[in-house]
XYZ file of C-alpha atoms in Angstrom:
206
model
C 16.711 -1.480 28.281
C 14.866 -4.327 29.276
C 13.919 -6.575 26.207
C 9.855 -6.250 24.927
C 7.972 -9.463 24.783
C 7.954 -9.385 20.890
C 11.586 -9.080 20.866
C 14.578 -10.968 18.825
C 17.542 -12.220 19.862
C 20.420 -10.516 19.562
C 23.658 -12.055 17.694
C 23.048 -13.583 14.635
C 24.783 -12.115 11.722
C 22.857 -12.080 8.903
C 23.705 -10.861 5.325
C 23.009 -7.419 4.809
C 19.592 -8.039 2.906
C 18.206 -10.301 5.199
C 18.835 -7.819 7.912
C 17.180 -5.112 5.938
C 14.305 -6.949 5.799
C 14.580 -7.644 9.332
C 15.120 -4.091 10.279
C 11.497 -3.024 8.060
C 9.380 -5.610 9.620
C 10.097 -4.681 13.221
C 10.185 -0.836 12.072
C 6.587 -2.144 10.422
C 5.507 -3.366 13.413
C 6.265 -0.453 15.591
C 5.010 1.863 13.037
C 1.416 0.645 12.438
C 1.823 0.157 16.541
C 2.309 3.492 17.384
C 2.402 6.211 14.296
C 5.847 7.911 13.184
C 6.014 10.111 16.051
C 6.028 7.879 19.194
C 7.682 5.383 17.542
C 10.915 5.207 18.768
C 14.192 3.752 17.653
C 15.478 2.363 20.453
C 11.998 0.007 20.147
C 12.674 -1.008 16.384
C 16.208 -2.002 17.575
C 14.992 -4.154 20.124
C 12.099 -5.283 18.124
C 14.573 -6.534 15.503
C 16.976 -8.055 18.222
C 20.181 -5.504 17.269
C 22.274 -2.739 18.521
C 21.304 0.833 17.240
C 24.872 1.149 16.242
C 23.151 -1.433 13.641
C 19.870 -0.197 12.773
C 22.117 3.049 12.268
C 24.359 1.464 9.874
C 21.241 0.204 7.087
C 18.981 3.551 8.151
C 20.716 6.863 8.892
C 17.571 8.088 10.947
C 13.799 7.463 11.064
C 12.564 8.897 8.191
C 14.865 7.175 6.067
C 13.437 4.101 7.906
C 9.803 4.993 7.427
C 10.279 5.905 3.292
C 11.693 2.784 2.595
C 8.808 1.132 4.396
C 6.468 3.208 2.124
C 8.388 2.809 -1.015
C 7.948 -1.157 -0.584
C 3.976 -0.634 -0.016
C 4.052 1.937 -2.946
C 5.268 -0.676 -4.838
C 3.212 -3.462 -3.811
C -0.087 -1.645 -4.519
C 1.172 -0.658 -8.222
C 2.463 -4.315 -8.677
C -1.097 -5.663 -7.231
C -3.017 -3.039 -9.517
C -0.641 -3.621 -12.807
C -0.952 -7.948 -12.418
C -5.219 -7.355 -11.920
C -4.884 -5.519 -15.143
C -3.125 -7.985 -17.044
C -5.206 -11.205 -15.452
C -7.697 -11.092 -18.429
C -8.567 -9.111 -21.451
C -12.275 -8.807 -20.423
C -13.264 -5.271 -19.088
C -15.903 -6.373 -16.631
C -12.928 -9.235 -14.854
C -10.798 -6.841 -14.841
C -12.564 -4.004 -12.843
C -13.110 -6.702 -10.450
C -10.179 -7.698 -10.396
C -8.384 -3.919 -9.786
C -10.756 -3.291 -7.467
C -9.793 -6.718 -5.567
C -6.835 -5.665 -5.810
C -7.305 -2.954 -3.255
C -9.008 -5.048 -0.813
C -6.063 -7.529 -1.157
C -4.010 -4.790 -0.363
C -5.446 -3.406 3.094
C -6.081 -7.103 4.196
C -3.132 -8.948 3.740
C -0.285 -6.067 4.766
C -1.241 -6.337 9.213
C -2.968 -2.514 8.603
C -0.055 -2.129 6.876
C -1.677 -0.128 4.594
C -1.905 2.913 7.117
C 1.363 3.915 6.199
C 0.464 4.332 2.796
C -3.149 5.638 3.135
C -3.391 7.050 6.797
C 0.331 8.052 7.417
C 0.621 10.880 10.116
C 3.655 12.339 8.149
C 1.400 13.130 5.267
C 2.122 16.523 5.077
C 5.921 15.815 4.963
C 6.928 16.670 1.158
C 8.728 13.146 0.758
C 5.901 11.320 2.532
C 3.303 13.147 0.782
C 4.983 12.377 -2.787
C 5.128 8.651 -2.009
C 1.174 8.573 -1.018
C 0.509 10.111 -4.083
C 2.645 8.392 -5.926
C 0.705 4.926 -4.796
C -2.947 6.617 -6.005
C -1.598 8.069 -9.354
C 0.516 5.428 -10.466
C -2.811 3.238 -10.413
C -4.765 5.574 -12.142
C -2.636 5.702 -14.851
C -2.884 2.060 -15.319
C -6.453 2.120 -15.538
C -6.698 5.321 -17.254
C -4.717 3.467 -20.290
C -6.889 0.542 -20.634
C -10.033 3.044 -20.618
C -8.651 5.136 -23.466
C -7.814 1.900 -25.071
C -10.715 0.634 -25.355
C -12.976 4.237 -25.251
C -13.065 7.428 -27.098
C -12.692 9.374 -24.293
C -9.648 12.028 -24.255
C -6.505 11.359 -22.271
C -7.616 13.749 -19.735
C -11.454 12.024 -19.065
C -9.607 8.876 -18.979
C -7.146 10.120 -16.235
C -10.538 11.319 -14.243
C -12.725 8.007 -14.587
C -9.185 6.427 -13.178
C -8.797 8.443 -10.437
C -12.348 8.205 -9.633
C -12.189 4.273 -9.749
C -8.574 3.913 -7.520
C -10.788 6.314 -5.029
C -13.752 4.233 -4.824
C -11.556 0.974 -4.551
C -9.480 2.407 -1.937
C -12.077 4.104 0.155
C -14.461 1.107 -0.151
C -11.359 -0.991 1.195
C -10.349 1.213 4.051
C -13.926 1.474 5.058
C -14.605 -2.716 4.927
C -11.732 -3.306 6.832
C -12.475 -1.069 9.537
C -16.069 -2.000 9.991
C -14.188 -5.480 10.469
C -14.945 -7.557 7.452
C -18.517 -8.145 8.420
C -19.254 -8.790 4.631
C -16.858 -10.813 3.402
C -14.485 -9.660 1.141
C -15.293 -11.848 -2.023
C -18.909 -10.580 -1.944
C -17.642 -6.545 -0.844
C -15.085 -6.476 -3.914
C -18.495 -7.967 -6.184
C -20.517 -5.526 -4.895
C -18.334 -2.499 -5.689
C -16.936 -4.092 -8.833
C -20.491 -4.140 -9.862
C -20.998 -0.635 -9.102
C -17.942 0.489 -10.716
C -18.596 -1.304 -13.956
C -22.488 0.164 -14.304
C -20.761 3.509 -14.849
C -17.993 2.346 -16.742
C -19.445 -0.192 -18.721
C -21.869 2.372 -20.193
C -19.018 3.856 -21.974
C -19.353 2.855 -25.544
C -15.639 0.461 -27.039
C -14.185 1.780 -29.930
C -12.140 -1.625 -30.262
């Protein structure tokens, strides 16, 4: 196979979790590249600069490849979403701040975030549960600070947080393809301030 321009050389031995890593960001690479289903392989291999024999030996097959890439995203939005949270005790900072968190997210990950958001395997059960996983989980971060702090029900507070992750994430998705032409301090103020006119109307009982 003749070697791609972005490819490593072969050789090095690394310890196994510095390969791993190695292994994801080629397979992340390839992935965003191309989607699950024409991504190939043979191309991560080469991508990473290793034998298949190798990539073989950290990833029995694709999928496996392609849910440990999610499951590090997965994690990255929750850990993004729980550290906005915690960044102040003021409501109003921190819906800007969750919501920054978001744009953060699809910004920083090189469209990384289609394999979280926009994978083409979303309708496999594994795939599916890791995509939802990534919403819910940050729903019911924000749902417990708005029950906190409201007298809404466990259930309303579970629907206002789902309804906020879905703005922030949409909102995201949809500056980042229209290719920043706000920028993003000024797009995560303006739907911050949108998100905390309908929130902030709900009355503290703390």
């Amino acid at each position: 196979m003749t070697a791609t321009p972005d490819a490593k050389p072969r050789g090095t031995r690394l310890p196994r979790l510095a390969r791993r890593r190695q292994l994801l960001n080629a397979a992340q690479e390839v992935f965003v590249e191309n989607g699950y289903h024409a991504a190939a392989m043979d191309e991560i291999a080469e991508r990473a600069g290793v034998s298949k024999p190798v990539l073989y030996q950290h990833f029995p097959g694709k999928l496996e490849l392609y849910l440990a890439l999610l499951d590090l995203h997965v994690d990255d939005m929750a850990n993004r979403c729980r550290d906005a949270l915690a960044s102040t005790t003021d409501n109003k900072q921190r819906v800007q701040a969750a919501i920054g968190a978001f744009f953060d997210f699809v910004s920083s990950q090189g469209e990384a975030f289609r394999l979280v958001f926009e994978s083409d395997l979303r309708n496999v059960a594994p795939v599916r549960q890791r995509m939802e996983r990534s919403l819910r989980e940050s729903a019911e971060m924000i749902s417990m600070v708005i029950q906190e702090d409201t007298g809404c029900s466990s259930d309303e507070a579970h629907l206002l947080g789902v309804g906020l992750v879905g703005m922030a994430e949409v909102s995201a998705r949809y500056w980042l393809a229209s290719h920043g032409t706000i920028p993003k301090d000024v797009a995560t103020q303006l739907m911050a301030r949108l998100a905390w006119r309908g929130i902030g109307g709900f009355p503290r009982t703390t």
